Short mmCIF file of C-alpha atoms and ligand atoms in Angstrom, two decimals:
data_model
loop_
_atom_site.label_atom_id
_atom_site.label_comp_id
_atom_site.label_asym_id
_atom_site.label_seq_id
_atom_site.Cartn_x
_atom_site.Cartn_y
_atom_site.Cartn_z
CA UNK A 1 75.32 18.09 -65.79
CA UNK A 2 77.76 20.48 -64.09
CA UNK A 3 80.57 19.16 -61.86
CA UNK A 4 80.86 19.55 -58.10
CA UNK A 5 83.41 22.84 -58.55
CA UNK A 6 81.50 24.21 -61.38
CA UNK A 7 78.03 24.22 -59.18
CA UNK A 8 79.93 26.03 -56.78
CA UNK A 9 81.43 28.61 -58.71
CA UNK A 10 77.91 29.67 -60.41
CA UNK A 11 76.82 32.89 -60.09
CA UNK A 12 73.26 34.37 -59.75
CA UNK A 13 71.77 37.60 -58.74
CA UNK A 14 70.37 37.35 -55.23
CA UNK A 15 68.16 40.19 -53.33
CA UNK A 16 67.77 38.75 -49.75
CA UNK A 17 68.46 36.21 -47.62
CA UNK A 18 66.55 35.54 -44.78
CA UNK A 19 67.83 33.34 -41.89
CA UNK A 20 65.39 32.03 -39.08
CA UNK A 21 62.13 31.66 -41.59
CA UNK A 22 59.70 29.80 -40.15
CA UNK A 23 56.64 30.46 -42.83
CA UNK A 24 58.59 28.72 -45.98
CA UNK A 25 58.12 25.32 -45.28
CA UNK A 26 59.05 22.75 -42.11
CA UNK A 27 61.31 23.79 -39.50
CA UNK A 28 63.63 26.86 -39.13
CA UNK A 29 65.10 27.89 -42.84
CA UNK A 30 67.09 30.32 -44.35
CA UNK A 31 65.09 31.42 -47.47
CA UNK A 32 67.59 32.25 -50.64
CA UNK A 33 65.44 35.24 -52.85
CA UNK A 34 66.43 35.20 -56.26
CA UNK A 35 65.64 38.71 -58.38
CA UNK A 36 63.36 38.20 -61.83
CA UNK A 37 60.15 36.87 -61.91
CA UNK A 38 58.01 35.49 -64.96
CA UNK A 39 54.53 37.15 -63.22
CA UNK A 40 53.50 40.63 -62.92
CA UNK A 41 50.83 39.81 -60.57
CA UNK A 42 49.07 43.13 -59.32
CA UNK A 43 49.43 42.42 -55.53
CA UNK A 44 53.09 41.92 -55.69
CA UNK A 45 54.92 43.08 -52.67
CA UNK A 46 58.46 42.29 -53.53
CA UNK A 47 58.19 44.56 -56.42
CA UNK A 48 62.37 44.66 -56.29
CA UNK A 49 61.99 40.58 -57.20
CA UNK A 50 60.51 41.27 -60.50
CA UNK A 51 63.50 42.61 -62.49
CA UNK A 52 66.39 40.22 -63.22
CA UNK A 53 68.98 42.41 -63.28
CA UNK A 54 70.12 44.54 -59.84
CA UNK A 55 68.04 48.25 -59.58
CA UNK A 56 69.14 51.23 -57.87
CA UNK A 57 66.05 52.20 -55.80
CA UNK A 58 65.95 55.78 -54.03
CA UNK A 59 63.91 56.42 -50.63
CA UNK A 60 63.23 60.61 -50.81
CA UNK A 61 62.21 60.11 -47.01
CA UNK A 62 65.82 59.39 -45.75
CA UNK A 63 67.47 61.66 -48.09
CA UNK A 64 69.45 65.00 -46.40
CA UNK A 65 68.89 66.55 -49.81
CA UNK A 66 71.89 68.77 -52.05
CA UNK A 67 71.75 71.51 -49.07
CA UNK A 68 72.66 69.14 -46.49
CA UNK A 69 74.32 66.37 -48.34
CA UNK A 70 74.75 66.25 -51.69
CA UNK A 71 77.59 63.61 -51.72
CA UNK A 72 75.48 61.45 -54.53
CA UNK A 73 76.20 64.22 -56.96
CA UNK A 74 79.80 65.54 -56.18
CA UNK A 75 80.49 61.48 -56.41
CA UNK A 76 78.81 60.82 -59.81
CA UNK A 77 80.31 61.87 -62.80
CA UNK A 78 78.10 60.66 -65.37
CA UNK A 79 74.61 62.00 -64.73
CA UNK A 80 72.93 58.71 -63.40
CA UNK A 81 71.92 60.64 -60.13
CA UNK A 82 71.45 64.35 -60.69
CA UNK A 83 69.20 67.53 -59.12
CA UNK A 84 66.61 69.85 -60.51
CA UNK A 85 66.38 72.84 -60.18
CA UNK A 86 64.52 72.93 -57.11
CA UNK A 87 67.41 70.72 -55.29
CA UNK A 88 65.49 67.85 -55.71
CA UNK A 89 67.57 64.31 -56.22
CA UNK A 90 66.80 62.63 -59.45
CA UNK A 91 67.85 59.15 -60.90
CA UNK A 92 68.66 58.17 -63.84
CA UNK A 93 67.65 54.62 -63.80
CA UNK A 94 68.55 53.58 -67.31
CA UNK A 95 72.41 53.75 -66.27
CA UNK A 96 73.79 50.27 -65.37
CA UNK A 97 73.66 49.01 -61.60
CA UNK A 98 77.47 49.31 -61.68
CA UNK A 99 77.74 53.03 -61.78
CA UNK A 100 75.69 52.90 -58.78
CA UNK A 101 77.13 50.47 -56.42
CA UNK A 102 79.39 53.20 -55.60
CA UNK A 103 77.06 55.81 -54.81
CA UNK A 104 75.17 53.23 -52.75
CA UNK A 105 78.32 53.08 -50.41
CA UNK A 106 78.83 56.79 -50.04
CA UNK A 107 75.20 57.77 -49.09
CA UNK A 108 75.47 58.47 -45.63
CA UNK A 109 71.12 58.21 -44.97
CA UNK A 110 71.18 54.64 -47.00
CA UNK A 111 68.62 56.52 -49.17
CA UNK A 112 70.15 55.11 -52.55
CA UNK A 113 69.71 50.85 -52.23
CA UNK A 114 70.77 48.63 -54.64
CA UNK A 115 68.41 45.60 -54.74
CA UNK A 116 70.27 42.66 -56.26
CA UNK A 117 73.77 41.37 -55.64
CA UNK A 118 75.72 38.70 -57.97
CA UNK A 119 76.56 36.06 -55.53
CA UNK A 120 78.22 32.54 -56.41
CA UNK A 121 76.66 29.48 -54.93
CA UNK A 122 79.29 28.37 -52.46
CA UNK A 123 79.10 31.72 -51.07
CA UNK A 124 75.62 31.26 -50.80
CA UNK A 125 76.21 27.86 -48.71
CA UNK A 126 78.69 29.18 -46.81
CA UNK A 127 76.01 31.29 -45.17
CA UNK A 128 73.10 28.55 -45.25
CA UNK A 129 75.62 25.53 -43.42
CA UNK A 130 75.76 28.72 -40.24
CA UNK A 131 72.76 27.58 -38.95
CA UNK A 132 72.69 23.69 -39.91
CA UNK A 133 72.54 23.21 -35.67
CA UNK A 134 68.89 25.16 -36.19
CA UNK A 135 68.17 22.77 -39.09
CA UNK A 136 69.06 19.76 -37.98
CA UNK A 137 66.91 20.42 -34.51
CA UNK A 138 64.08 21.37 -36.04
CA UNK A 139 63.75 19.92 -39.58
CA UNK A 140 64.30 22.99 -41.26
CA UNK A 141 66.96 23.86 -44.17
CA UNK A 142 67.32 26.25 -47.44
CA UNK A 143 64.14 27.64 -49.54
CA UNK A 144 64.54 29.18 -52.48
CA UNK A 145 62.24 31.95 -53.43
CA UNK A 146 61.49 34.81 -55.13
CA UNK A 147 60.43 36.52 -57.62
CA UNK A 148 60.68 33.23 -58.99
CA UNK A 149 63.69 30.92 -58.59
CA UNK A 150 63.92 28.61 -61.49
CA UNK A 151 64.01 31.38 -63.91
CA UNK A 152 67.79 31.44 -62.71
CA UNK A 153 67.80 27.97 -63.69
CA UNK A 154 71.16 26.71 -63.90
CA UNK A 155 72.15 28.96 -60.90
CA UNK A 156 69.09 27.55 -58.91
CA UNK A 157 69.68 23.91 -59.90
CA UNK A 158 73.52 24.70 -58.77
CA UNK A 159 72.39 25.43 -55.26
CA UNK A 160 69.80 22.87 -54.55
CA UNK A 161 72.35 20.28 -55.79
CA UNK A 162 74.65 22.12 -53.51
CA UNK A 163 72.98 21.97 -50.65
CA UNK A 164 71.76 18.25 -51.26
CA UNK A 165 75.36 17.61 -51.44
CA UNK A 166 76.18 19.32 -47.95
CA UNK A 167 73.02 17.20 -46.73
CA UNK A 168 70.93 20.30 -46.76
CA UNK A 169 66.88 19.97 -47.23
CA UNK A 170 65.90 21.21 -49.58
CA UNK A 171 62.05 23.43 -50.75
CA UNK A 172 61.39 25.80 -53.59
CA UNK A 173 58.45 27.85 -53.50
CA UNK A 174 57.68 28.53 -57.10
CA UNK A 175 54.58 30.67 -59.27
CA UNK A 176 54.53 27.59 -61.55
CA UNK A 177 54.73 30.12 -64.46
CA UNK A 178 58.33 27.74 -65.68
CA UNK A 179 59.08 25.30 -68.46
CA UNK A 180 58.29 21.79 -67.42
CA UNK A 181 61.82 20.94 -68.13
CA UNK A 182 63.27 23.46 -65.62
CA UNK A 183 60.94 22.41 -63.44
CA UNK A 184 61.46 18.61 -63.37
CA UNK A 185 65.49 19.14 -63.41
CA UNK A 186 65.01 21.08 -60.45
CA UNK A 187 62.49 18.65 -58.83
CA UNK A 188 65.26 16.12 -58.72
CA UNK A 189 67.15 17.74 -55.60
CA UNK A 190 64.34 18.93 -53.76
CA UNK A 191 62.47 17.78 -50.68
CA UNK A 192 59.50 19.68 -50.71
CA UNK A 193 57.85 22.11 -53.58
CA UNK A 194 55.59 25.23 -52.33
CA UNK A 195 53.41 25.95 -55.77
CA UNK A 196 51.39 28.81 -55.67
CA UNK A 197 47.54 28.87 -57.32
CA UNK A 198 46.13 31.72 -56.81
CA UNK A 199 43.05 31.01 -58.61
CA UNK A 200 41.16 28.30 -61.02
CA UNK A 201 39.75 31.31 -63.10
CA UNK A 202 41.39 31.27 -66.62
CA UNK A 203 39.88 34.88 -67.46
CA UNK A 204 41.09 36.72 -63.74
CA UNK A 205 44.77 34.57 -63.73
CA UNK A 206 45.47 36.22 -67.10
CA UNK A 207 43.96 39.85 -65.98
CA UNK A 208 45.53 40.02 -62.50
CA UNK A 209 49.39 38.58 -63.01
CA UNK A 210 49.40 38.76 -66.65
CA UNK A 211 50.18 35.24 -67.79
CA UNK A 212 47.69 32.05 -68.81
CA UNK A 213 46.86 29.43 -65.78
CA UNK A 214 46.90 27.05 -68.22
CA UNK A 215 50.65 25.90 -68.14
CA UNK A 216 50.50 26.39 -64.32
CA UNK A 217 48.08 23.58 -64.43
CA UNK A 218 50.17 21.72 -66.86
CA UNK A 219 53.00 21.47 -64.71
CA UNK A 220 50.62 20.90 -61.27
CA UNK A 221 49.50 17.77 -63.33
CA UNK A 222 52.93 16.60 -64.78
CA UNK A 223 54.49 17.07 -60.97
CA UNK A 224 51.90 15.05 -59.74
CA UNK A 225 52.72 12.36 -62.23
CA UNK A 226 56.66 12.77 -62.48
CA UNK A 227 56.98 12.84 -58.63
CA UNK A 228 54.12 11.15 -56.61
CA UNK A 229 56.39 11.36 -53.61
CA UNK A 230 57.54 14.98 -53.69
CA UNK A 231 55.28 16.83 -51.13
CA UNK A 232 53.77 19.64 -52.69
CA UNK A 233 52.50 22.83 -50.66
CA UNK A 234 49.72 24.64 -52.73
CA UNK A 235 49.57 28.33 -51.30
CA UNK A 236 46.97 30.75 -52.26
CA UNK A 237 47.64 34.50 -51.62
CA UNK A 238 44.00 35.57 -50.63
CA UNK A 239 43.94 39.18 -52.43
CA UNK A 240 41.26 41.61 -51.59
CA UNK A 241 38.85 42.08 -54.69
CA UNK A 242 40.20 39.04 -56.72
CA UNK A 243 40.62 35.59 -54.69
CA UNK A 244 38.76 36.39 -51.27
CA UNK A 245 35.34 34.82 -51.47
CA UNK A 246 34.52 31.66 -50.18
CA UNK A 247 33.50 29.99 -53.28
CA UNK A 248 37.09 30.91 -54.94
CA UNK A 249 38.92 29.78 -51.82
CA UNK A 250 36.45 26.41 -51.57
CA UNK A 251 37.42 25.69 -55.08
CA UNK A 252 40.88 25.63 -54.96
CA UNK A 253 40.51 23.33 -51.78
CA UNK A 254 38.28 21.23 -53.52
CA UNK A 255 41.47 21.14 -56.44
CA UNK A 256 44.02 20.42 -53.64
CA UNK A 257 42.20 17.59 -52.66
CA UNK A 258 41.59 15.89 -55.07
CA UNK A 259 45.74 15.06 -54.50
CA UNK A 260 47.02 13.17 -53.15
CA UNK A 261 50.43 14.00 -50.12
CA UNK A 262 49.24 17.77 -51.17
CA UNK A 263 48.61 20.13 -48.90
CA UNK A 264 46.95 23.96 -49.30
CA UNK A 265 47.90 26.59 -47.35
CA UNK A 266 46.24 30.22 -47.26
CA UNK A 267 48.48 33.33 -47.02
CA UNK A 268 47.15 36.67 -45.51
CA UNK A 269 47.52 39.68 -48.26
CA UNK A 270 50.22 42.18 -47.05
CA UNK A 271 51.25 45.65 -47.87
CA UNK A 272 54.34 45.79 -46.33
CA UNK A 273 56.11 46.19 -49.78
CA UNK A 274 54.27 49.14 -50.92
CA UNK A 275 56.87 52.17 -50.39
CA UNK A 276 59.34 49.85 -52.78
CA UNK A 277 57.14 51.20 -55.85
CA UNK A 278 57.83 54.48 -55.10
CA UNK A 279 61.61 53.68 -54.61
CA UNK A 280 62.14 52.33 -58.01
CA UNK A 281 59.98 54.57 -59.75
CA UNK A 282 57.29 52.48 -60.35
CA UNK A 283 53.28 52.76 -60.06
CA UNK A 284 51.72 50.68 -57.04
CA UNK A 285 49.25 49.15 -59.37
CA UNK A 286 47.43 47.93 -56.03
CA UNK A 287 46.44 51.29 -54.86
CA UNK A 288 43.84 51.70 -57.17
CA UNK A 289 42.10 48.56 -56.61
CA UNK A 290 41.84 49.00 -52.93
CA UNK A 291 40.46 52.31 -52.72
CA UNK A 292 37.82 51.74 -55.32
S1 LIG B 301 74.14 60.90 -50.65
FE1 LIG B 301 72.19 60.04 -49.93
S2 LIG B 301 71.47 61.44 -48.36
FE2 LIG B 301 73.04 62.50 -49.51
S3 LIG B 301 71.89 63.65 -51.05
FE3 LIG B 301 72.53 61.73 -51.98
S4 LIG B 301 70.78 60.33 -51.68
FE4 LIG B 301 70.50 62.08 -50.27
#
């Protein structure tokens, strides 16, 4: 149990905030994304969420290239960012964050981004408590998200006892991929829990986000039992060519209500994060699949 200074002092990596959210629970919120995620679900379109640790991403469609800029290179003296020799930019993305925070400032074209930024909790509340007039109006106040939160744990538990503390409401939208005991610590200073199940198939759950449904279950049930009166928000992401057939979506409902103070909410499929692959390096798994 941490003290009231040692809450605040806690530092996490953070890769967003969002103020003025009004999709991530009740009333207007500012929505706290915290980088590493225990899925790799196929759809993901925070793809920058997934890593723990802050990653240099590079956007080639911004970039003024060595003829016309160059400053990347004459600025790095260590080979993390480097050119071929055709001029093109290349990264070295095994180098740490730190050698690139720099090189982040310097780019004139904000072509180099650094997702991820270690951030202590009061600084964190600082920037919440801004719009407690929008909160207090509307019944809105701080969600954490993701990637997902509570793999931070101590830093997430930090800020939702935080902002309980500064009379804050608190929600936490979490995968429900999470020990039980993170969960039900973190439980104890929220007011509302969005818990994703995205779908009651054992074989498909473990195929399309690689991890069991099992213990996502687990912890649905033990929720449920632990915390009648916490209102729980089931969303369901409805994916193209995995979730988006009535029977899927009917049983789900048909799970939700057999709860009771649960509600189940379903959230349109997106490709807005799509060009992030490509910035870090990595495969859109997700192409593929949708031009089968
Ligand atoms: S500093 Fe930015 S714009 Fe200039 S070459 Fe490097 S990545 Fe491209």
């Amino acid at each position: 149990m941490s003290n009231d200074n040692s809450d605040g002092k806690r530092v996490g990596v953070v890769f967003n905030i969002q103020r003025f959210s009004v999709h991530d629970g009740p009333g207007i919120r500012t929505v706290v994304f915290l980088k590493g995620c225990s899925m790799r679900c196929r759809w993901c379109s925070n793809p920058e969420s997934q890593n723990k640790e802050p990653e240099i991403a590079y956007n080639i469609h911004r970039c003024l290239g060595v003829r016309h800029c160059g400053r990347c290179i004459e600025s790095c003296t260590d080979n993390a960012v480097f050119c071929d020799e055709n001029g093109m930019i290349l990264i070295n993305r095994s180098y740490s964050s730190d050698i690139f925070r720099e090189l982040v400032e310097i780019c004139p074209t904000k072509s180099l981004i650094l997702y991820g930024k270690t951030q202590c909790v009061d600084e964190i509340i600082s920037i919440v408590e801004q719009d407690s007039v929008f909160y207090f109006r509307s019944g809105g106040g701080i969600t954490l998200s993701g990637g997902e939160p509570l793999l931070q744990r101590e830093f997430a538990v930090s800020l939702l006892r935080k902002a309980k503390q500064h009379r804050i409401d608190t929600v936490v939208e979490t995968c429900g991929f999470i020990s039980w005991e993170t969960l039900r610590e973190a439980c104890t200073y929220m007011n509302r829990i969005l818990f994703d199940i995205k779908t009651l198939d054992p074989v498909k759950h473990e195929e399309y986000t690689k991890t069991p449904l099992e213990p996502i279950l687990d912890n649905f049930n033990k929720l449920k039992e632990t915390y009648p009166e916490l209102p729980i928000s089931v969303r369901t992401p409805v994916v193209p060519g995995f979730n988006d057939s009535p029977e899927e979506i009917r049983r789900i409902t048909e799970f939700v209500q057999k709860y009771k103070d649960t509600t189940h909410e379903l959230l349109p499929y997106h490709r807005f994060g799509s060009q992030k692959y490509s910035f870090l390096g990595r495969k859109d798994e997700m192409q593929k699949y949708l031009h089968k």
